[in-house]
XYZ file of C-alpha atoms in Angstrom:
407
model
C 35.926 16.190 8.778
C 38.293 17.515 11.609
C 40.360 20.351 10.449
C 44.048 19.713 10.392
C 46.594 19.965 12.874
C 48.946 23.106 12.183
C 51.725 21.335 9.580
C 50.044 18.002 8.958
C 51.352 17.099 5.773
C 48.771 14.497 5.489
C 45.698 13.126 6.482
C 44.976 9.060 7.022
C 41.980 7.414 7.923
C 42.021 4.560 9.630
C 38.276 2.164 9.420
C 37.794 -0.610 12.037
C 35.807 -3.590 10.612
C 33.937 -6.347 12.240
C 34.178 -8.362 9.167
C 30.101 -8.028 8.992
C 28.467 -6.609 5.286
C 25.404 -5.986 6.793
C 24.463 -2.307 6.940
C 27.649 -0.990 4.396
C 25.445 -1.051 1.238
C 28.367 -1.522 -0.668
C 25.479 -1.812 -3.701
C 25.420 1.871 -3.316
C 28.013 2.617 -5.990
C 27.004 6.201 -6.759
C 28.088 7.310 -2.825
C 31.188 4.966 -2.888
C 32.372 5.946 -5.800
C 31.636 10.461 -4.147
C 33.065 9.831 -1.130
C 36.297 8.506 -3.080
C 36.399 11.598 -4.976
C 35.906 14.074 -1.461
C 38.449 12.076 -0.560
C 41.145 13.031 -3.778
C 39.611 17.153 -3.308
C 40.975 17.432 0.457
C 43.011 19.974 0.301
C 45.319 17.462 2.031
C 46.258 14.015 0.227
C 43.979 11.377 1.933
C 44.167 7.793 2.637
C 41.867 5.563 3.669
C 42.482 2.137 5.761
C 40.990 -0.480 6.228
C 41.134 -2.784 9.309
C 39.440 -5.570 9.714
C 39.688 -6.851 13.481
C 40.287 -11.270 14.092
C 41.566 -13.962 12.390
C 38.598 -15.337 9.892
C 38.129 -18.323 13.428
C 37.309 -15.113 15.776
C 33.921 -13.891 13.661
C 31.032 -13.432 15.049
C 27.800 -15.041 15.140
C 25.210 -12.608 14.200
C 21.719 -12.695 13.558
C 19.970 -9.706 12.425
C 16.030 -8.475 12.421
C 15.869 -7.200 9.053
C 12.516 -6.021 8.723
C 9.416 -5.938 11.225
C 6.206 -4.482 9.181
C 2.698 -5.386 9.445
C 0.054 -5.654 6.824
C -1.495 -2.590 8.131
C -1.400 -0.029 10.458
C -4.526 1.047 10.933
C -7.059 -1.054 12.395
C -9.809 -1.221 14.609
C -9.694 -2.254 18.860
C -9.866 -5.322 19.053
C -9.010 -6.718 15.364
C -6.294 -9.124 14.660
C -3.853 -7.952 12.433
C -0.524 -9.826 11.884
C 3.210 -8.864 12.353
C 5.794 -10.278 10.144
C 9.635 -10.698 11.049
C 12.444 -11.566 8.904
C 15.856 -12.981 10.789
C 19.207 -12.980 8.556
C 22.080 -15.136 9.547
C 24.446 -12.440 8.666
C 27.606 -13.952 10.111
C 29.757 -16.379 8.513
C 29.209 -19.018 11.201
C 25.730 -21.268 12.338
C 24.071 -19.536 14.494
C 22.448 -20.902 17.979
C 18.714 -21.901 18.486
C 17.142 -18.444 19.668
C 13.780 -16.829 20.392
C 12.312 -14.093 19.301
C 10.316 -12.071 22.140
C 7.539 -9.994 21.477
C 6.590 -6.457 23.545
C 3.600 -3.735 22.903
C 4.452 -0.549 24.381
C 7.505 -2.555 26.231
C 5.055 -4.909 27.597
C 5.658 -8.712 26.945
C 3.379 -10.808 24.821
C 5.812 -14.157 24.056
C 7.590 -15.578 21.819
C 8.354 -16.889 18.425
C 11.146 -20.219 18.331
C 13.899 -19.171 16.123
C 16.148 -21.963 15.454
C 19.432 -22.450 13.847
C 20.264 -21.120 10.989
C 22.911 -21.315 8.762
C 25.106 -18.204 7.582
C 22.729 -16.352 4.852
C 19.899 -18.105 5.870
C 16.986 -16.443 6.867
C 14.081 -16.811 9.027
C 10.402 -15.210 8.826
C 8.215 -15.424 12.039
C 4.824 -14.331 12.125
C 2.938 -12.986 15.360
C -0.847 -11.840 15.223
C -2.247 -9.567 18.037
C -5.326 -6.782 18.806
C -4.548 -3.914 20.385
C -7.681 -3.502 22.826
C -8.045 0.578 23.081
C -7.542 3.153 20.331
C -4.215 4.777 20.517
C -0.428 4.741 18.625
C 1.512 1.562 19.675
C 4.629 0.834 19.545
C 4.984 -3.090 18.404
C 8.693 -4.341 18.533
C 10.807 -8.106 18.477
C 13.823 -8.966 20.090
C 16.168 -12.064 19.173
C 15.932 -13.047 23.502
C 19.446 -14.733 22.930
C 22.179 -12.296 22.677
C 25.306 -12.599 19.842
C 28.203 -11.022 19.485
C 26.521 -7.912 18.002
C 23.337 -6.334 20.357
C 22.213 -3.316 18.335
C 20.661 -4.885 15.336
C 19.075 -7.703 17.366
C 15.187 -5.922 17.548
C 12.954 -3.851 15.554
C 9.789 -2.484 16.005
C 6.974 -0.634 14.201
C 3.799 1.874 14.757
C 0.358 0.627 14.659
C -2.693 3.062 15.039
C -6.045 1.737 16.319
C -9.272 3.803 15.505
C -12.470 3.181 15.686
C -13.756 4.388 12.429
C -12.665 6.365 9.330
C -15.447 8.126 7.464
C -15.473 7.510 3.671
C -18.233 9.729 1.240
C -19.607 7.519 -1.269
C -20.891 9.067 -4.214
C -23.868 8.656 -6.427
C -24.849 10.703 -9.810
C -28.106 10.675 -8.023
C -29.811 9.604 -4.740
C -30.180 6.285 -3.692
C -33.379 4.981 -4.947
C -35.694 2.310 -2.203
C -35.617 -1.246 -2.886
C -32.762 -1.220 -5.270
C -30.721 -4.643 -4.742
C -27.225 -4.818 -6.278
C -26.202 -1.362 -6.874
C -22.967 -0.810 -7.159
C -23.524 0.842 -3.880
C -25.196 -2.293 -2.303
C -21.926 -4.286 -3.157
C -18.890 -1.482 -1.888
C -21.398 -1.185 1.327
C -21.654 -4.444 1.870
C -17.859 -5.522 1.995
C -17.574 -2.498 4.263
C -20.493 -4.564 6.887
C -23.216 -1.813 6.444
C -26.404 -1.105 4.142
C -25.989 1.844 2.547
C -25.214 4.148 4.967
C -26.170 1.824 8.009
C -24.458 -1.049 9.938
C -25.607 -4.646 8.792
C -24.618 -7.487 11.136
C -22.343 -8.236 13.578
C -19.327 -6.590 11.787
C -18.686 -3.114 10.425
C -15.851 -1.741 8.731
C -12.938 0.095 9.743
C -14.454 2.594 7.001
C -17.956 3.982 7.735
C -19.743 5.008 4.252
C -21.253 7.789 4.004
C -23.927 8.627 0.651
C -25.173 11.581 -1.208
C -25.268 12.424 -3.975
C -23.485 14.245 -7.143
C -26.048 17.187 -6.943
C -25.446 17.739 -3.007
C -21.257 16.856 -3.401
C -20.502 20.442 -3.640
C -22.795 21.435 -0.290
C -21.318 18.338 1.876
C -17.598 19.526 3.843
C -15.243 17.322 2.131
C -12.039 17.428 4.984
C -13.574 15.148 7.143
C -14.025 12.604 4.711
C -11.075 10.175 4.243
C -11.223 8.909 1.006
C -14.102 9.678 -1.395
C -15.460 7.211 -3.990
C -17.322 7.932 -6.969
C -19.597 5.357 -7.732
C -20.743 5.732 -11.639
C -20.911 9.730 -11.378
C -21.540 11.476 -15.223
C -21.478 15.084 -14.189
C -21.185 17.292 -11.018
C -22.200 20.385 -10.655
C -21.369 24.202 -9.912
C -17.143 23.790 -8.103
C -17.725 20.327 -7.228
C -14.317 19.255 -9.108
C -12.220 21.948 -7.671
C -13.431 21.037 -4.437
C -12.624 17.454 -5.095
C -9.195 18.649 -6.744
C -8.649 20.519 -3.170
C -9.497 17.707 -1.433
C -7.234 15.472 -3.223
C -3.675 17.803 -3.084
C -4.201 17.659 0.971
C -4.144 14.084 0.916
C -7.715 12.556 0.364
C -8.083 9.483 -1.758
C -10.766 9.640 -4.981
C -11.360 5.902 -6.775
C -13.488 6.536 -9.804
C -15.077 4.142 -11.519
C -17.336 4.406 -14.319
C -20.584 2.058 -15.622
C -23.821 3.282 -16.743
C -24.073 7.034 -17.041
C -20.608 7.366 -17.800
C -20.089 8.830 -22.356
C -16.888 9.012 -23.762
C -16.859 12.950 -24.736
C -18.319 14.047 -21.861
C -16.042 12.558 -19.422
C -13.477 13.794 -21.577
C -13.967 17.285 -21.995
C -14.303 17.479 -17.922
C -12.961 14.310 -15.926
C -9.795 14.239 -18.102
C -9.933 17.639 -19.217
C -6.750 17.568 -21.816
C -4.655 16.832 -18.804
C -5.448 19.389 -16.122
C -8.956 17.372 -14.786
C -9.026 14.815 -12.217
C -8.780 11.265 -14.194
C -5.534 10.719 -15.186
C -6.556 9.113 -18.993
C -9.275 9.358 -21.335
C -10.967 7.071 -22.363
C -11.721 5.164 -25.420
C -15.248 3.290 -27.032
C -17.150 0.561 -24.908
C -16.331 -2.782 -24.874
C -19.341 -5.204 -23.960
C -19.043 -8.710 -24.235
C -22.446 -9.323 -22.697
C -24.309 -11.909 -24.073
C -21.835 -12.811 -26.928
C -20.125 -16.322 -27.655
C -17.025 -14.507 -27.021
C -15.633 -15.290 -23.719
C -15.443 -12.282 -21.479
C -11.839 -10.513 -20.295
C -10.367 -12.391 -17.675
C -8.041 -10.259 -15.304
C -4.354 -10.464 -14.753
C -3.076 -11.522 -11.018
C -0.929 -8.598 -9.996
C 2.261 -8.800 -8.625
C 2.589 -8.380 -4.910
C 5.179 -5.280 -5.558
C 2.395 -2.363 -4.721
C 0.762 -1.900 -1.526
C -2.730 -1.809 -2.766
C -1.964 -5.386 -4.596
C -0.677 -7.447 -2.223
C -3.241 -9.919 -1.301
C -4.726 -9.806 -4.448
C -1.321 -10.843 -6.165
C -1.734 -13.985 -3.860
C -3.886 -16.159 -6.709
C -3.431 -19.002 -3.286
C -5.365 -17.531 -1.190
C -7.853 -15.753 -3.124
C -9.640 -15.830 -6.975
C -8.434 -12.405 -8.799
C -7.328 -15.134 -11.211
C -11.132 -15.958 -12.017
C -12.980 -12.465 -12.771
C -14.450 -11.982 -15.513
C -14.950 -8.067 -16.703
C -18.181 -8.929 -19.375
C -18.088 -4.756 -19.268
C -15.269 -1.976 -19.542
C -14.139 1.463 -21.441
C -10.841 1.338 -22.434
C -8.465 3.736 -21.112
C -6.099 5.523 -23.503
C -2.430 5.078 -21.963
C -1.005 6.835 -25.610
C -1.342 9.824 -23.518
C 0.923 8.798 -20.266
C 2.231 5.123 -21.312
C 4.678 5.408 -18.068
C 1.444 5.875 -16.234
C 1.230 3.238 -13.106
C -1.491 0.595 -14.156
C -3.026 -1.818 -11.232
C -4.906 -4.034 -12.715
C -4.911 -5.075 -16.619
C -7.063 -8.081 -18.736
C -5.231 -11.369 -19.749
C -4.542 -9.165 -22.847
C -2.766 -6.078 -21.560
C -6.008 -3.591 -21.726
C -6.216 -1.140 -18.382
C -8.688 -2.039 -15.700
C -7.379 0.262 -13.003
C -4.686 2.908 -13.197
C -3.717 5.402 -10.071
C -2.690 9.176 -10.375
C -1.038 11.694 -7.685
C -2.429 15.326 -7.119
C -0.794 17.210 -4.337
C -0.649 14.614 -1.759
C -2.999 12.608 -2.458
C -4.089 9.907 -4.594
C -6.790 9.009 -7.513
C -7.137 5.114 -9.023
C -9.977 5.426 -12.339
C -11.166 2.192 -13.002
C -12.327 1.357 -16.052
C -15.792 -0.387 -15.286
C -18.474 -0.679 -12.284
C -18.778 -2.350 -8.845
C -21.860 -3.936 -10.416
C -22.022 -7.753 -11.189
C -24.003 -6.455 -14.953
C -20.191 -5.572 -15.364
C -18.089 -8.516 -14.318
C -18.685 -10.876 -11.940
C -15.577 -8.918 -9.304
C -18.481 -8.223 -6.682
C -18.783 -12.100 -6.100
C -16.053 -12.983 -5.596
C -13.515 -13.638 -2.593
C -11.176 -11.192 -3.335
C -13.521 -7.825 -3.777
C -13.874 -7.156 0.131
C -9.300 -7.628 -0.013
C -9.928 -5.013 -3.104
C -12.143 -2.924 -1.314
C -9.872 -2.277 1.596
C -6.464 -2.394 0.517
C -7.311 0.185 -1.910
C -9.441 2.040 1.176
C -6.564 1.353 3.075
C -4.067 2.565 0.125
C -6.039 5.593 -1.349
C -6.964 6.700 2.828
C -2.805 6.756 4.026
C -1.959 10.110 2.919
C -3.964 11.655 5.795
C -3.153 9.184 8.290
C -0.819 10.656 11.116
C 2.978 9.477 9.551
C 4.540 6.808 11.899
C 7.164 4.693 10.773
C 9.381 6.598 8.883
C 12.527 5.991 8.058
C 16.614 7.197 8.536
C 16.795 9.793 6.137
C 12.789 10.324 5.094
C 11.074 13.926 4.503
């Protein structure tokens, strides 16, 4: 975009290329059309000439670390997590055997073997690691055997280790002593707690606090990352506004329905003609408990959503074996484009997501209770609880790993 020299009659732009398509975004048709239009609109007649350097026989070997990612960017100190790197040969000749070196804060961790790759071939490499102390760490990987193009031989990702993240669990009334196998009991057991008390040798990153609906308005929500409403029918006073402010600021809200849910009350207060916290109104309760007709099966989700990546793996988890015997119909006719996280095999939504300000809301059509489904007794339950809390709490976290151009 340099100004033309005095007396110039034309402008010629020469692009020197190295026979590599990687990085040119050749499928970005709109952007290329805008570039062509800008050239035509220039005050000087402009031509663009592309010169490909070197004969085909001298085309470079070019291995690229196309991505480095981790299943979790928030972990507890001492907790093992997995890094995944994808290596691709974007050159026109086969690569040599190579090694991928792993580093944390510049300190070497070890290497992984990368075999010879033909043109266009890829290799996915995994590495497990744990961070010793709290803090944000940069983990990087780099190909050991430099090829002809060096700049794309490495990648990095930031992982933060924290001791605990507080979440708040809200019940309709105060917990009853001695009551077992409630939604609260199942949920906190999945986190390594009995209510708000640690239980056993392992505790999750998420530390639960428990309050009743009546006490919510007197609770400072700013210290929590996510809130789970366990079958809460009514909230007193300004609690709805309090929750809306919490979510707008980046907090996560998980609403589960259950025995206390009344259709008319829910639609009037929680949905409120689209102005409430619930993204959808609810219809009638479908109850197959004790009936001859089979319970509804959960349709395995796709892995295209961060809250569903692990649940979609039916080789390791049993989400396809989950049976829902009781659930409320979620009326998607008001918002047909809403994102459905889980649904039955017949297409009835079981969980949907909604956005409010910076925060996220998940509405679930059934209780986390064995009387409503066998979900709390499956392997998928613990994974779902952690993945959904990860997803809900992410907007309030310090934002690392921003891509180029991201706000």
